[in-house]
Structures are given as structure tokens and as C-alpha cells.
C-alpha positions as YAML, in Angstrom:
chain: A
units: angstrom
residues:
- id: 1
  name: UNK
  ca: [118.90, -186.63, -60.74]
- id: 2
  name: UNK
  ca: [115.46, -185.84, -59.07]
- id: 3
  name: UNK
  ca: [113.75, -182.34, -58.91]
- id: 4
  name: UNK
  ca: [110.87, -181.61, -56.31]
- id: 5
  name: UNK
  ca: [108.46, -178.93, -56.52]
- id: 6
  name: UNK
  ca: [105.78, -178.37, -53.78]
- id: 7
  name: UNK
  ca: [102.38, -176.73, -54.32]
- id: 8
  name: UNK
  ca: [99.01, -176.36, -52.41]
- id: 9
  name: UNK
  ca: [99.98, -174.14, -49.48]
- id: 10
  name: UNK
  ca: [97.92, -171.13, -48.41]
- id: 11
  name: UNK
  ca: [96.12, -169.38, -45.95]
- id: 12
  name: UNK
  ca: [93.50, -171.56, -43.83]
- id: 13
  name: UNK
  ca: [91.51, -171.19, -40.67]
- id: 14
  name: UNK
  ca: [91.94, -173.37, -37.84]
- id: 15
  name: UNK
  ca: [90.17, -176.57, -38.11]
- id: 16
  name: UNK
  ca: [90.38, -176.35, -41.84]
- id: 17
  name: UNK
  ca: [92.10, -178.41, -44.56]
- id: 18
  name: UNK
  ca: [94.64, -178.31, -47.29]
- id: 19
  name: UNK
  ca: [96.38, -180.89, -49.53]
- id: 20
  name: UNK
  ca: [100.05, -180.39, -50.20]
- id: 21
  name: UNK
  ca: [101.57, -181.93, -53.59]
- id: 22
  name: UNK
  ca: [105.25, -182.74, -54.24]
- id: 23
  name: UNK
  ca: [105.76, -183.22, -58.10]
- id: 24
  name: UNK
  ca: [109.03, -184.92, -59.09]
- id: 25
  name: UNK
  ca: [110.75, -184.93, -62.20]
- id: 26
  name: UNK
  ca: [112.85, -187.87, -63.20]
- id: 27
  name: UNK
  ca: [112.03, -191.46, -63.93]
- id: 28
  name: UNK
  ca: [113.39, -192.73, -60.60]
- id: 29
  name: UNK
  ca: [110.78, -191.23, -58.23]
- id: 30
  name: UNK
  ca: [109.14, -194.54, -57.72]
- id: 31
  name: UNK
  ca: [112.26, -196.06, -56.34]
- id: 32
  name: UNK
  ca: [112.62, -193.54, -53.55]
- id: 33
  name: UNK
  ca: [111.06, -193.43, -49.96]
- id: 34
  name: UNK
  ca: [109.97, -189.77, -49.58]
- id: 35
  name: UNK
  ca: [109.24, -187.38, -46.62]
- id: 36
  name: UNK
  ca: [107.62, -184.08, -45.59]
- id: 37
  name: UNK
  ca: [109.34, -181.68, -43.23]
- id: 38
  name: UNK
  ca: [108.30, -178.25, -42.08]
- id: 39
  name: UNK
  ca: [110.00, -175.14, -40.66]
- id: 40
  name: UNK
  ca: [108.14, -172.55, -38.62]
- id: 41
  name: UNK
  ca: [109.86, -169.09, -38.14]
- id: 42
  name: UNK
  ca: [112.67, -169.14, -35.87]
- id: 43
  name: UNK
  ca: [112.68, -172.82, -35.62]
- id: 44
  name: UNK
  ca: [114.49, -175.80, -37.08]
- id: 45
  name: UNK
  ca: [113.33, -178.09, -39.88]
- id: 46
  name: UNK
  ca: [111.04, -180.52, -38.33]
- id: 47
  name: UNK
  ca: [109.95, -184.15, -39.65]
- id: 48
  name: UNK
  ca: [106.21, -184.49, -40.42]
- id: 49
  name: UNK
  ca: [105.59, -187.63, -42.48]
- id: 50
  name: UNK
  ca: [107.25, -190.12, -44.70]
- id: 51
  name: UNK
  ca: [106.21, -192.79, -46.93]
- id: 52
  name: UNK
  ca: [108.08, -195.79, -48.44]
- id: 53
  name: UNK
  ca: [108.67, -196.21, -52.27]
- id: 54
  name: UNK
  ca: [105.58, -198.47, -52.82]
- id: 55
  name: UNK
  ca: [103.38, -196.28, -50.57]
- id: 56
  name: UNK
  ca: [102.82, -199.41, -48.24]
- id: 57
  name: UNK
  ca: [104.38, -198.05, -45.23]
- id: 58
  name: UNK
  ca: [103.99, -194.49, -43.71]
- id: 59
  name: UNK
  ca: [105.29, -192.77, -40.37]
- id: 60
  name: UNK
  ca: [104.10, -189.61, -38.78]
- id: 61
  name: UNK
  ca: [105.33, -187.32, -36.08]
- id: 62
  name: UNK
  ca: [103.13, -187.66, -33.07]
- id: 63
  name: UNK
  ca: [101.81, -184.07, -33.42]
- id: 64
  name: UNK
  ca: [100.14, -184.78, -36.85]
- id: 65
  name: UNK
  ca: [99.06, -188.32, -36.22]
- id: 66
  name: UNK
  ca: [95.20, -188.75, -36.87]
- id: 67
  name: UNK
  ca: [95.15, -185.24, -38.80]
- id: 68
  name: UNK
  ca: [97.49, -185.71, -41.63]
- id: 69
  name: UNK
  ca: [97.88, -188.32, -44.37]
- id: 70
  name: UNK
  ca: [100.65, -188.96, -46.59]
- id: 71
  name: UNK
  ca: [100.26, -190.87, -49.85]
- id: 72
  name: UNK
  ca: [102.02, -191.26, -53.41]
- id: 73
  name: UNK
  ca: [100.86, -191.62, -56.85]
- id: 74
  name: UNK
  ca: [104.01, -193.07, -58.68]
- id: 75
  name: UNK
  ca: [102.28, -193.22, -62.00]
- id: 76
  name: UNK
  ca: [101.94, -189.40, -61.82]
- id: 77
  name: UNK
  ca: [105.39, -189.01, -60.00]
- id: 78
  name: UNK
  ca: [103.61, -187.07, -57.21]
- id: 79
  name: UNK
  ca: [103.52, -187.36, -53.58]
- id: 80
  name: UNK
  ca: [100.61, -185.71, -51.39]
- id: 81
  name: UNK
  ca: [99.95, -184.48, -47.75]
- id: 82
  name: UNK
  ca: [96.39, -184.26, -46.83]
- id: 83
  name: UNK
  ca: [96.17, -181.90, -43.83]
- id: 84
  name: UNK
  ca: [92.88, -181.92, -41.74]
- id: 85
  name: UNK
  ca: [91.98, -180.23, -38.58]
- id: 86
  name: UNK
  ca: [94.60, -177.73, -38.92]
- id: 87
  name: UNK
  ca: [96.06, -175.97, -35.87]
- id: 88
  name: UNK
  ca: [97.69, -172.63, -35.47]
- id: 89
  name: UNK
  ca: [100.99, -174.71, -34.61]
- id: 90
  name: UNK
  ca: [100.94, -176.24, -38.02]
- id: 91
  name: UNK
  ca: [101.88, -172.86, -39.65]
- id: 92
  name: UNK
  ca: [105.24, -173.14, -41.29]
- id: 93
  name: UNK
  ca: [106.96, -173.70, -44.72]
- id: 94
  name: UNK
  ca: [106.46, -177.25, -45.83]
- id: 95
  name: UNK
  ca: [109.23, -179.18, -47.74]
- id: 96
  name: UNK
  ca: [109.31, -182.51, -49.57]
- id: 97
  name: UNK
  ca: [112.61, -184.45, -50.12]
- id: 98
  name: UNK
  ca: [113.97, -187.70, -51.14]
- id: 99
  name: UNK
  ca: [115.16, -190.21, -48.51]
- id: 100
  name: UNK
  ca: [118.79, -191.24, -49.56]
- id: 101
  name: UNK
  ca: [119.06, -193.85, -46.66]
- id: 102
  name: UNK
  ca: [118.74, -193.92, -42.92]
- id: 103
  name: UNK
  ca: [116.10, -193.17, -40.42]
- id: 104
  name: UNK
  ca: [113.10, -191.49, -41.92]
- id: 105
  name: UNK
  ca: [112.53, -188.75, -39.34]
- id: 106
  name: UNK
  ca: [116.31, -187.19, -39.81]
- id: 107
  name: UNK
  ca: [116.65, -184.57, -42.16]
- id: 108
  name: UNK
  ca: [120.39, -185.37, -42.73]
- id: 109
  name: UNK
  ca: [119.13, -188.45, -44.54]
- id: 110
  name: UNK
  ca: [117.33, -186.62, -47.11]
- id: 111
  name: UNK
  ca: [118.33, -184.84, -50.48]
- id: 112
  name: UNK
  ca: [116.74, -183.13, -53.32]
- id: 113
  name: UNK
  ca: [114.66, -180.73, -51.32]
- id: 114
  name: UNK
  ca: [112.12, -178.61, -53.05]
- id: 115
  name: UNK
  ca: [111.70, -174.87, -52.52]
- id: 116
  name: UNK
  ca: [108.85, -175.18, -50.11]
- id: 117
  name: UNK
  ca: [105.33, -174.06, -49.95]
- id: 118
  name: UNK
  ca: [103.98, -171.73, -47.23]
- id: 119
  name: UNK
  ca: [100.93, -173.04, -44.78]
- id: 120
  name: UNK
  ca: [99.44, -170.26, -42.68]
- id: 121
  name: UNK
  ca: [96.70, -171.16, -40.11]
- id: 122
  name: UNK
  ca: [94.72, -168.49, -38.73]
- id: 123
  name: UNK
  ca: [92.54, -168.22, -35.64]
...
């Protein structure tokens, strides 16, 4: 069983940066592909980025390409999301989760969701 805890969210001005962390318990973290999703008020959960178990492959939604970077440190059981050049539309609760098989960008293929961390971008 894997438990995930997100941290690093906060209030930032447009154009600023934040780094989110997703800390995992359990010894099997390094065997899973992982993903980040976000949910803005009144909207559904949206895929943001995913990373393979080894960290060698990554994938991003078009709206964050070139601004966000996903990474992981398996020795620390932690995944990261570096967010640069933040925009107002990046405001959302950000969640990490474990991919249990299937396409990376579909939330139904994920489990063990964290509780989320709020990111608010102000003008």
C-alpha cells in the first residue's frame, strides 16, 4: 500500500515559481509510474504531467509544456513538480497519484491519491 502526501503549494504572483513535492510511504514507490493532476474550482480533475518509474520518460499536458517539469528521486520516495512562469489559470488544487496501468493522462488509471495542495496564482 502506498500513501502519498503533497506539499509546497501556496500563493504566488503570476510569473512566479513553486515546487510541489509528493512524498510516498512504502517500499514500492520506485516501481510505479506517477502523475500530477489538478482541479480548479467548478472544474473536473485535469491531467498535468506524468513520469515513468525510472524517471526516464515524462509527459505533459500542452498547457504546461515548457513551464513545468516533473521529476522524481526514488531514493527519497519523492516526486516533484517544478512550476515556472505561473499563470492565473494554473490556480487549482494539485494532486499526485500512482498509475496502476493504462494511459497516463486518464485519471481513472490512477490510485492512492494524495489529499492535494492548493496553488493560487494572483495578478
